[in-house]
CSV table of C-alpha atoms and ligand atoms in Angstrom, one decimal:
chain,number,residue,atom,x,y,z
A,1,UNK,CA,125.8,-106.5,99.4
A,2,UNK,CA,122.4,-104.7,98.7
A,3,UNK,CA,120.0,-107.6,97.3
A,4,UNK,CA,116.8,-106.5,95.0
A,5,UNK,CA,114.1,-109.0,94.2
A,6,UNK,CA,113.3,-107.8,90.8
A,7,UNK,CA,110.4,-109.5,88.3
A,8,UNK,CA,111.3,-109.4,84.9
A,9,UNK,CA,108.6,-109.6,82.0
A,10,UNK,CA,110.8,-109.5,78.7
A,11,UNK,CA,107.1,-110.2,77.0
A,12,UNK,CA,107.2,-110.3,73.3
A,13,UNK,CA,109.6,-110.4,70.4
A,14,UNK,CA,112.7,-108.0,70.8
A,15,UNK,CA,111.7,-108.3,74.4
A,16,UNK,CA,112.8,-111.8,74.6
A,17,UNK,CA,116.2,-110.7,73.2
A,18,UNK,CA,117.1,-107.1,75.0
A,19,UNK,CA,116.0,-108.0,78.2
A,20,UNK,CA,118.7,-110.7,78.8
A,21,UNK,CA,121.2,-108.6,77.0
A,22,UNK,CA,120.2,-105.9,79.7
A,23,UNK,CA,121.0,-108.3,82.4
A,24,UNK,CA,124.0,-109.2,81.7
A,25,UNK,CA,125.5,-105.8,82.2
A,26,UNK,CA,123.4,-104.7,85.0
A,27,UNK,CA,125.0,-108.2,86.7
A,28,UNK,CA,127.9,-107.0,85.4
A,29,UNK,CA,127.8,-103.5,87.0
A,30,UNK,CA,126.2,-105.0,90.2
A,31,UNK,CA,129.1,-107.1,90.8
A,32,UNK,CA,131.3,-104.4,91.1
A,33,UNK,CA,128.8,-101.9,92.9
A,34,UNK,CA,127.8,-104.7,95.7
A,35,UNK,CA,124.4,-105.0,94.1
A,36,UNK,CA,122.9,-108.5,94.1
A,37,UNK,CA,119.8,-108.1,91.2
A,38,UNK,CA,117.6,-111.6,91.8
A,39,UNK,CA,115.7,-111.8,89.3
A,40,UNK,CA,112.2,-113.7,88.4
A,41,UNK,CA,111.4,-114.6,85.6
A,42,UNK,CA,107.8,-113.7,84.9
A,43,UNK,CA,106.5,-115.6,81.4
A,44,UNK,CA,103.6,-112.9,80.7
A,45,UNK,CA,103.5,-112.3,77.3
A,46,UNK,CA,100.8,-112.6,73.8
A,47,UNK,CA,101.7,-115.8,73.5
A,48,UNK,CA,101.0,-116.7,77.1
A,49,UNK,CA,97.4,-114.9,75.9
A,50,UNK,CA,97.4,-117.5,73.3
A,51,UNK,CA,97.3,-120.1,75.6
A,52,UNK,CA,95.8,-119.3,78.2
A,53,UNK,CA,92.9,-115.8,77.6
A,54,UNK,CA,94.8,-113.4,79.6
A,55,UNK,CA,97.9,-111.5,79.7
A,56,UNK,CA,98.9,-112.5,83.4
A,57,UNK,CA,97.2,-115.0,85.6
A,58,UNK,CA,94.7,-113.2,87.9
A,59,UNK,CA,96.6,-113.0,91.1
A,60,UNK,CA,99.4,-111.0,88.5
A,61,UNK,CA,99.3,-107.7,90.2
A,62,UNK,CA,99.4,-109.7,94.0
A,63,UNK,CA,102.6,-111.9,92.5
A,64,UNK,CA,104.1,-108.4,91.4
A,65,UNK,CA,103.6,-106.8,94.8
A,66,UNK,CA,106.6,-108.8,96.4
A,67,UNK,CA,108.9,-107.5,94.2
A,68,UNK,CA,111.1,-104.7,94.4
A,69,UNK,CA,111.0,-103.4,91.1
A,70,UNK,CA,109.6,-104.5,87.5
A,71,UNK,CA,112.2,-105.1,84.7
A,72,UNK,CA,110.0,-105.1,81.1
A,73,UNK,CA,110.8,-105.9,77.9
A,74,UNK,CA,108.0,-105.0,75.3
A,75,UNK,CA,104.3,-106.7,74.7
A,76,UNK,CA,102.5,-107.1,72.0
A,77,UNK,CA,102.2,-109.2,68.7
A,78,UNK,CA,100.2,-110.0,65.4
A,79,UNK,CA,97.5,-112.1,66.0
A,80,UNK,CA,96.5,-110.4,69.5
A,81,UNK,CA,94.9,-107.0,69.4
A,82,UNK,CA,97.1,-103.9,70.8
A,83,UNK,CA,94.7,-102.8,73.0
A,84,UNK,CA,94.6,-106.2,74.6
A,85,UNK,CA,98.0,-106.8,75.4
A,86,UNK,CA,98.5,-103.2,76.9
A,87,UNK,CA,95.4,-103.0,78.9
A,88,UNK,CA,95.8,-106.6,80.0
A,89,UNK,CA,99.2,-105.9,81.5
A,90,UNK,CA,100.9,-102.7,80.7
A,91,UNK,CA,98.7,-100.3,82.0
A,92,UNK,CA,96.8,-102.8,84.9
A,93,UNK,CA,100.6,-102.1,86.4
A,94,UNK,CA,101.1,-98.5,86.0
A,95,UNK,CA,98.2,-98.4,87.7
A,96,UNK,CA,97.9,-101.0,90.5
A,97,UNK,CA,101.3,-99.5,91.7
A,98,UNK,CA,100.5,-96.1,91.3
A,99,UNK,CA,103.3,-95.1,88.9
A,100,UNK,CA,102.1,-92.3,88.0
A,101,UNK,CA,104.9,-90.3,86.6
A,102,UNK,CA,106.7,-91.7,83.4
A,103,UNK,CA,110.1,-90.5,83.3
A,104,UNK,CA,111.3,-90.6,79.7
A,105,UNK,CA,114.6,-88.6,79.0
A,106,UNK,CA,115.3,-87.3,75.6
A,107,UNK,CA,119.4,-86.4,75.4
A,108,UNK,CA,121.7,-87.1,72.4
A,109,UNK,CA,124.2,-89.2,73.6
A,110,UNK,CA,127.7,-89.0,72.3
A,111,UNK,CA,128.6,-90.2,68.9
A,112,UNK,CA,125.2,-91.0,67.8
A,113,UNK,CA,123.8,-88.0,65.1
A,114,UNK,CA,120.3,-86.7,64.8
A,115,UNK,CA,118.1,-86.4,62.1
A,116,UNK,CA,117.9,-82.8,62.8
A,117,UNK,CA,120.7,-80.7,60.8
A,118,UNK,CA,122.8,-78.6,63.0
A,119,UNK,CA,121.6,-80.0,66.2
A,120,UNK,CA,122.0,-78.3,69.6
A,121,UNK,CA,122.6,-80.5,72.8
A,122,UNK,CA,120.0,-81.8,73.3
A,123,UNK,CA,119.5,-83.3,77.1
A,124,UNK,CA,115.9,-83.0,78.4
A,125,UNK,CA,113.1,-85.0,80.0
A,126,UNK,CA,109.2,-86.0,79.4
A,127,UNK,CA,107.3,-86.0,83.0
A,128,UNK,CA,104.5,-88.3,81.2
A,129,UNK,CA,101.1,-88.4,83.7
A,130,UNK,CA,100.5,-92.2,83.7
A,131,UNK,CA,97.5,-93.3,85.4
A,132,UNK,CA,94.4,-91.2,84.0
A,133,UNK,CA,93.9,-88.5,81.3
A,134,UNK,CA,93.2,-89.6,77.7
A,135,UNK,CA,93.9,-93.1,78.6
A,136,UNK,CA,90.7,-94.1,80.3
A,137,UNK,CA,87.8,-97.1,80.3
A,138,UNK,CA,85.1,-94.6,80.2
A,139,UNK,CA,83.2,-94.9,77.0
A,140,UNK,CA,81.8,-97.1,74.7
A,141,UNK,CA,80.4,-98.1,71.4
A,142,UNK,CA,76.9,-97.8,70.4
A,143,UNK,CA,74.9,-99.7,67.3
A,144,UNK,CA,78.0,-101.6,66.1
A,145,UNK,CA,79.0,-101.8,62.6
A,146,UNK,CA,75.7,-99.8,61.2
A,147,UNK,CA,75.3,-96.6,60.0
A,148,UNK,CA,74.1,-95.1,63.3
A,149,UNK,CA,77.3,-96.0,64.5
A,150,UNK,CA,79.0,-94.0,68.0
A,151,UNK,CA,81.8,-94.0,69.7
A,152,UNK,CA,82.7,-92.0,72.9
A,153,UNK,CA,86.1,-92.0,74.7
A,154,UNK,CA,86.0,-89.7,77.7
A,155,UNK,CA,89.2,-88.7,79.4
A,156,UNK,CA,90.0,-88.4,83.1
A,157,UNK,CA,91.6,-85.6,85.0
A,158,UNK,CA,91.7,-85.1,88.7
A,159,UNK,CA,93.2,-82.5,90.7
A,160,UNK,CA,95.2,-85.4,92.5
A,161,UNK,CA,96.4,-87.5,89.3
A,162,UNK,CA,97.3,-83.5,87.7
A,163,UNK,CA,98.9,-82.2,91.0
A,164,UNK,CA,101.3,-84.8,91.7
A,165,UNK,CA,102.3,-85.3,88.4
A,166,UNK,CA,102.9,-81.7,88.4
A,167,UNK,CA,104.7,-81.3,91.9
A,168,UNK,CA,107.5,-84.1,90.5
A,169,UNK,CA,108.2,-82.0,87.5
A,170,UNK,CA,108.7,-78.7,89.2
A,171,UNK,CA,110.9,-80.6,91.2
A,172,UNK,CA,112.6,-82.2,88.4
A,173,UNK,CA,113.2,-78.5,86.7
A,174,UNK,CA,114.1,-77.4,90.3
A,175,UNK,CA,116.9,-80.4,90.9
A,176,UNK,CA,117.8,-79.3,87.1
A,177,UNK,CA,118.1,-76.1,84.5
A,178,UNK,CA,115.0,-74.7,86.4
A,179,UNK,CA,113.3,-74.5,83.3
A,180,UNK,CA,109.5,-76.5,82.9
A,181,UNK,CA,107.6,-76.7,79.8
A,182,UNK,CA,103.3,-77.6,79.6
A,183,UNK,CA,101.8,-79.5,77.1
A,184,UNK,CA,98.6,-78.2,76.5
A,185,UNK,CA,95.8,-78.5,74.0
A,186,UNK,CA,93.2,-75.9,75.9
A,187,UNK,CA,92.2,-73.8,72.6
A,188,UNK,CA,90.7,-76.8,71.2
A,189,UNK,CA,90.3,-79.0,74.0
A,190,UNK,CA,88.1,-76.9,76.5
A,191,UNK,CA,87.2,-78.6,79.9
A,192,UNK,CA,90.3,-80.8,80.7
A,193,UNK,CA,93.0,-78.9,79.4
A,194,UNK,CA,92.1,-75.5,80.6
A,195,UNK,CA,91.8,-76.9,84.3
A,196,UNK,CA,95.1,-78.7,83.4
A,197,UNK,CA,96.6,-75.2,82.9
A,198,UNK,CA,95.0,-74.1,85.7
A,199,UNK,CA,97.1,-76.3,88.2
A,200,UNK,CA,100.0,-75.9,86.1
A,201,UNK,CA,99.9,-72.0,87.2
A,202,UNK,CA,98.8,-72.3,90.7
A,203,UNK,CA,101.8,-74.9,91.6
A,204,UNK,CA,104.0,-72.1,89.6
A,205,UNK,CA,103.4,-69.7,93.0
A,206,UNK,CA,105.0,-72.7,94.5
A,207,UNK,CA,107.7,-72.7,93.0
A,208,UNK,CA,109.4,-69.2,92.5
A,209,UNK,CA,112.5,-70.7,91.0
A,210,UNK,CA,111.0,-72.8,88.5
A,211,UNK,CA,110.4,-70.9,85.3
A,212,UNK,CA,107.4,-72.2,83.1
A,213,UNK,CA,106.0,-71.9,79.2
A,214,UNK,CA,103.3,-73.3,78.1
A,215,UNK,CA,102.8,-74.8,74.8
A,216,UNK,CA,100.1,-76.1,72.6
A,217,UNK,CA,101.0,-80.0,71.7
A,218,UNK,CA,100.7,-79.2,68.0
A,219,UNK,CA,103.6,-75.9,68.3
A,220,UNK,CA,105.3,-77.8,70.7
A,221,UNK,CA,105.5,-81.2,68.4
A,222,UNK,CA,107.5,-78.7,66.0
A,223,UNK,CA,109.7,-76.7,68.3
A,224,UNK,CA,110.9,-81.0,69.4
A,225,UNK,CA,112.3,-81.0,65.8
A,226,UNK,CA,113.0,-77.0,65.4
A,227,UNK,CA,114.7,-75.9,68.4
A,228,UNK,CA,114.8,-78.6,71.5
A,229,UNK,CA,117.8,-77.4,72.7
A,230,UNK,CA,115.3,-75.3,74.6
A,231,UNK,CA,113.6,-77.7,76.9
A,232,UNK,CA,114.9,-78.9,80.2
A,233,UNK,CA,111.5,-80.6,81.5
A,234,UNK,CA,108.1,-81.3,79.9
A,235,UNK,CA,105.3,-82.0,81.5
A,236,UNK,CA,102.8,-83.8,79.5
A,237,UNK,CA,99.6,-85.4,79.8
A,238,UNK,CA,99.5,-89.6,79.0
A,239,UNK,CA,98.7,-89.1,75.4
A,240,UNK,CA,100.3,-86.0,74.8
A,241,UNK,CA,103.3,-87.6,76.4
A,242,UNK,CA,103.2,-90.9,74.8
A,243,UNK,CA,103.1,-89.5,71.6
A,244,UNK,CA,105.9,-86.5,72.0
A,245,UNK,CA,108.2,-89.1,73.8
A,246,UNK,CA,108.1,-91.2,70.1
A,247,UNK,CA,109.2,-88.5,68.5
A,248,UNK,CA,111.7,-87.4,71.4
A,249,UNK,CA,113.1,-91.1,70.5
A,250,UNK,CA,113.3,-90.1,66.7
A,251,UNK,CA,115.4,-87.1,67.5
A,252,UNK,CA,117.8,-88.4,69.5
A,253,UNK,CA,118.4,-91.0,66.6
A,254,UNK,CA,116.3,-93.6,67.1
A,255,UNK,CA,113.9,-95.5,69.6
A,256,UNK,CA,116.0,-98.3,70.0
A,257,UNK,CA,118.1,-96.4,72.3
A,258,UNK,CA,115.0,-94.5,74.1
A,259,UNK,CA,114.3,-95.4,78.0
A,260,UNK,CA,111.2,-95.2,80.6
A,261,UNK,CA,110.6,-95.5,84.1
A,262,UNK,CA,107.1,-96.2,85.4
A,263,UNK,CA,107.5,-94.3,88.9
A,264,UNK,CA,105.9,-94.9,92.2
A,265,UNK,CA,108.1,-92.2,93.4
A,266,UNK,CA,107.2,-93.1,97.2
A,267,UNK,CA,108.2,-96.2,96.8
A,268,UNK,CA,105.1,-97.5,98.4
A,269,UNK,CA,105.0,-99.9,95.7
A,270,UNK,CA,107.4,-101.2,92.9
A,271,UNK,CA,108.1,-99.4,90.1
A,272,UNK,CA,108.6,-100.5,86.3
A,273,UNK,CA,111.5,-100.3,83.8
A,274,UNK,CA,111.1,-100.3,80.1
A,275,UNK,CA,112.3,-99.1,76.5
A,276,UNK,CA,109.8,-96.6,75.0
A,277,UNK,CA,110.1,-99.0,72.1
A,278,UNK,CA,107.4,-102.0,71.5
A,279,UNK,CA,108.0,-105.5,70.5
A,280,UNK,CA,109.1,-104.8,66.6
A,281,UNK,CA,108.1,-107.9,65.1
A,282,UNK,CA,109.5,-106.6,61.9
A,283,UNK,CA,113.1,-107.5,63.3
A,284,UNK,CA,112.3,-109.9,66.2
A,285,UNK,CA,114.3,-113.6,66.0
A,286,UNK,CA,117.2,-112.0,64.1
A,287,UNK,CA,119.7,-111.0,66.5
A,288,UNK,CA,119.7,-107.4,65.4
A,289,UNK,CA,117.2,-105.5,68.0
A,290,UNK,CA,119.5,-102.2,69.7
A,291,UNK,CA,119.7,-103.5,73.4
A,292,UNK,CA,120.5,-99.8,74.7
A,293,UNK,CA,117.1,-98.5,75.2
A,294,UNK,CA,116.7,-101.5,77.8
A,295,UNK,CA,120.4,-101.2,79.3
A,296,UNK,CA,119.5,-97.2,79.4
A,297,UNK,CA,116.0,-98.3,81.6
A,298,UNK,CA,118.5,-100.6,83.6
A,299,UNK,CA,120.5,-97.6,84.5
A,300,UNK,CA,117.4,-95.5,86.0
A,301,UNK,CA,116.2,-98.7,87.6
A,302,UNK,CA,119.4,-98.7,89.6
A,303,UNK,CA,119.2,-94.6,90.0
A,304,UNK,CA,116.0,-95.2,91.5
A,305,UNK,CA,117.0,-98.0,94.1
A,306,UNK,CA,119.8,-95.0,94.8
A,307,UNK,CA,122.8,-96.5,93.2
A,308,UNK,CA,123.8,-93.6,91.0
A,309,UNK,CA,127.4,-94.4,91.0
A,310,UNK,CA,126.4,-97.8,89.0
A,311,UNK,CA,123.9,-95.8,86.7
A,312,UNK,CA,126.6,-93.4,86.0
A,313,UNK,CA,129.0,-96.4,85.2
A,314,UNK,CA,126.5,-97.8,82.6
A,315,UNK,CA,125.9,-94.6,81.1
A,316,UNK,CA,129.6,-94.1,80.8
A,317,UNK,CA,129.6,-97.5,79.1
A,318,UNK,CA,126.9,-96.5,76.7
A,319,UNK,CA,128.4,-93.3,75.7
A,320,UNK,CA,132.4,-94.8,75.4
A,321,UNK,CA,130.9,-97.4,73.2
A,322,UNK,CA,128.8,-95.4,70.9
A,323,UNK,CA,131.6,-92.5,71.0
A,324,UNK,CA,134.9,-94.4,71.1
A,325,UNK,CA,133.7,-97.4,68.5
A,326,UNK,CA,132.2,-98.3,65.8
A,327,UNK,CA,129.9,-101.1,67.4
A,328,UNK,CA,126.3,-100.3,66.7
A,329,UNK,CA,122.9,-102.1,65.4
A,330,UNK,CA,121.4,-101.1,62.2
A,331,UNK,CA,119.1,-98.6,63.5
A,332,UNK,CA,121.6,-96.4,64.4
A,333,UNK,CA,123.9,-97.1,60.9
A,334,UNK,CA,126.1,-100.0,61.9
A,335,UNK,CA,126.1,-103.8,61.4
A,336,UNK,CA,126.4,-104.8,64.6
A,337,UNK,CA,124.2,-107.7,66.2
A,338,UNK,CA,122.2,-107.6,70.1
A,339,UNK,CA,125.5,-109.9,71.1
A,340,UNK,CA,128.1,-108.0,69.7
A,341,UNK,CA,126.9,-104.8,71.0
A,342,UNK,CA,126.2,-106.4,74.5
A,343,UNK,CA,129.8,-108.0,74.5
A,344,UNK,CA,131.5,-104.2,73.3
A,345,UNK,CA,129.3,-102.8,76.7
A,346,UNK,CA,131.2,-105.1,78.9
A,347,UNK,CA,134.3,-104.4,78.2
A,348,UNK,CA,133.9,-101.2,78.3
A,349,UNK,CA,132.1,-101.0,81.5
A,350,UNK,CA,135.3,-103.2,82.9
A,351,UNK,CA,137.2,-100.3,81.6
A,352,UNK,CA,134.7,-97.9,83.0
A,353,UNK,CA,134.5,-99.1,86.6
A,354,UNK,CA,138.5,-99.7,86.8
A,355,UNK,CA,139.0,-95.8,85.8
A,356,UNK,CA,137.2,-94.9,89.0
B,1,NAD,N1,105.6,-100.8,76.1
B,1,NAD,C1,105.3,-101.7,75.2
B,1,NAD,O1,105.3,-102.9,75.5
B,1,NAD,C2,105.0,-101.3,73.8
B,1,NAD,C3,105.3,-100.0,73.3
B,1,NAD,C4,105.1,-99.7,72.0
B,1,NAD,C5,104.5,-100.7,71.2
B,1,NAD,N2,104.2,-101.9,71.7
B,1,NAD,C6,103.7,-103.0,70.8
B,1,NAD,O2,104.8,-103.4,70.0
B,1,NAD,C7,104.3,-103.9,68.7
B,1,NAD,C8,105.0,-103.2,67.6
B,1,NAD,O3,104.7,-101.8,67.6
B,1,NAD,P1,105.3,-100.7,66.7
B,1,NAD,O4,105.8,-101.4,65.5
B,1,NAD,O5,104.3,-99.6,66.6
B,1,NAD,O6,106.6,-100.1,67.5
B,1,NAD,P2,108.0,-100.7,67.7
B,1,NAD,O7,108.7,-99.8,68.7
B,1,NAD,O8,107.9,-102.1,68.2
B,1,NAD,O9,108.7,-100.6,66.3
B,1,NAD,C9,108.8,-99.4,65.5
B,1,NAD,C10,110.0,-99.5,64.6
B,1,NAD,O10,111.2,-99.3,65.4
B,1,NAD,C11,112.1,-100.4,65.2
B,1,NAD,N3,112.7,-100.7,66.5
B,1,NAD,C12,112.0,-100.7,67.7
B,1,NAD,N4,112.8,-101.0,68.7
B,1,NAD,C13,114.0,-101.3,68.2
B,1,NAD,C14,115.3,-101.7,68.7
B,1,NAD,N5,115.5,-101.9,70.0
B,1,NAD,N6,116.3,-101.9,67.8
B,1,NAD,C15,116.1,-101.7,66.5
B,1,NAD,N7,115.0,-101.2,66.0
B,1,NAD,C16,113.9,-101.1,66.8
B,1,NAD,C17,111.2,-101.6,64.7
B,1,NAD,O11,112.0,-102.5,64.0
B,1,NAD,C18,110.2,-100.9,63.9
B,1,NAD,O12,110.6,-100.7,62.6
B,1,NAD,C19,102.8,-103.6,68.8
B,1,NAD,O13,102.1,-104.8,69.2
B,1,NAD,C20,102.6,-102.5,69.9
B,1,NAD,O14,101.4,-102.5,70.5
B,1,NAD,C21,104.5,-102.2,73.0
């Protein structure tokens, strides 16, 4: 039996309700992989800001470090600023532990249709950067709420943070179609994005097998909906990428289903596991959140401790039960509630793990 010490956050609203559904078939899977998943549950969350100022106690990041991995739900909820709940837990974590590469794949899973008409496969991944770039504390506000008012928001690029991001995604495209896209803004945006270009073309020379294109955010925002079956990895800054993986969600059919891994990909520290999707207050407390997104984020948590025989086993579960049934939540057409489709994935990860 492998054991992982695993924190789990589920945080706010749908969080609180995929995050167990999630649990139950990664126990599920582990049982029959000879994966013991102990979990810890972490109660870190806006209303844990409510009662007590902050999003995690102080010695958060320190309590983390003895885990193996993060498992996260969503945060964030009326009543408590956005910006608060993601810079007082979210991205303190992507950064503390160095995950600097989020992993977000975009595919079109059986049975499921796009939005698009006349839709190619479509099967490729986001490399988002996740520590620096647009996403910075640098800045600030000057002469508040009068007419001299200013506001400056400086972004952060450095060879290291745009290098390593950049080596995993050549990689990536190397281990794949061998085919890397660049998300660029360097007409308009003219010190950090030209330098991000730069390194983009001298790790090219690195790798001879990889072929690259380059794209500017806005043409490549339209060639997502006109033609992905083109891409095989894109590497994007954290803005650029938070942003194109949304819409990556859309076109696959909806972000319910959409996964993220926060990736320490030496493993020097523990890395995180979410659903590109947020907290959606708009359907929280009725039973009807889409619990594959977080089940799909399970699976590349269990890729990444290198049990892809068990990943593969979910996956397989997703795609027979969105394929082979008529079991789905609203956001993908059906009528189906968290519990129904939760109780559908078992059975047909049963009937997934006895074919093998
Ligand atoms: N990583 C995170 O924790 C994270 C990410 C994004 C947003 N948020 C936070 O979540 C809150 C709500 O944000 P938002 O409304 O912009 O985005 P959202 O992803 O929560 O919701 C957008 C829309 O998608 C629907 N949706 C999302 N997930 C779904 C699921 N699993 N099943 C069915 N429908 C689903 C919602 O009902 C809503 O209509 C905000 O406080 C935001 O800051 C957190």
């Amino acid at each position: 039996m492998d054991t992982y010490r695993i924190a789990t956050i589920p945080g706010d609203g749908i969080g609180t309700e995929v995050v167990p559904a999630a649990q139950e078939v990664l126990e599920r899977v582990g049982a029959r992989f000879g994966i013991e998943l102990a979990w810890t549950e972490l109660e870190w969350s806006c209303e844990y800001y409510a009662r007590t100022g902050r999003m995690m106690p102080e010695d958060g990041i320190e309590t983390l470090g003895g885990f193996d991995q993060i498992f996260l739900g969503a945060v964030g909820y009326p009543g408590v600023p956005d910006h608060v709940s993601l810079w007082g837990l979210l991205i303190p974590i992507r950064r503390a532990f160095r995950q600097y590469v989020n992993l977000r794949p975009v595919t079109l899973l059986p049975g499921i249709s796009s939005p698009l008409r006349d839709v190619p496969a479509i099967d490729f991944v986001v490399v988002r950067e996740n520590n620096e770039g647009e996403y910075s504390e640098a800045g600030g506000r000057l002469y508040r709420g009068t007419a001299d008012e200013v506001a400056i928001q400086e972004s952060v690029f450095t060879r290291r943070g745009v290098e390593r991001v950049m080596r995993y995604a050549y990689d990536l495209a190397g281990s794949r179609r061998g085919r890397l896209a660049s998300a660029t803004k360097s007409n308009g945006i003219i010190h950090t994005m030209p330098f991000w270009d730069d390194v983009f073309r001298e790790l090219a020379a690195e790798h001879p097998g990889v072929e690259t294109s380059e794209y500017h955010i806005d043409a490549l925002s339209a060639l997502f909906v006109l033609d992905p079956g083109r891409f095989d990895v894109v590497v994007a800054s954290n803005l650029f990428g938070d942003i194109l993986t949304d819409l990556g969600a859309a076109i696959i059919g909806s972000i319910g289903i959409a996964p993220s891994a926060n990736l320490n990909p030496e493993g020097a520290f523990p890395s995180m596991f979410e659903p590109v999707h947020g907290s959606a207050p708009d359907i929280a407390g009725t039973g009807r959140a889409n619990p594959l997104g977080q089940v799909w984020a399970g699976a590349m948590m269990l890729d990444h401790l290198g049990h892809a025989d068990a990943a593969e086993a979910v996956m397989g579960a997703v795609s027979h039960v969105l394929a082979e049934t008529g079991v789905r939540t609203a956001d993908l057409g059906g009528t189906a509630s968290t519990r129904e489709v939760t109780a559908e994935l078992l059975t047909a990860l049963d009937r997934e793990v006895a074919a093998r």
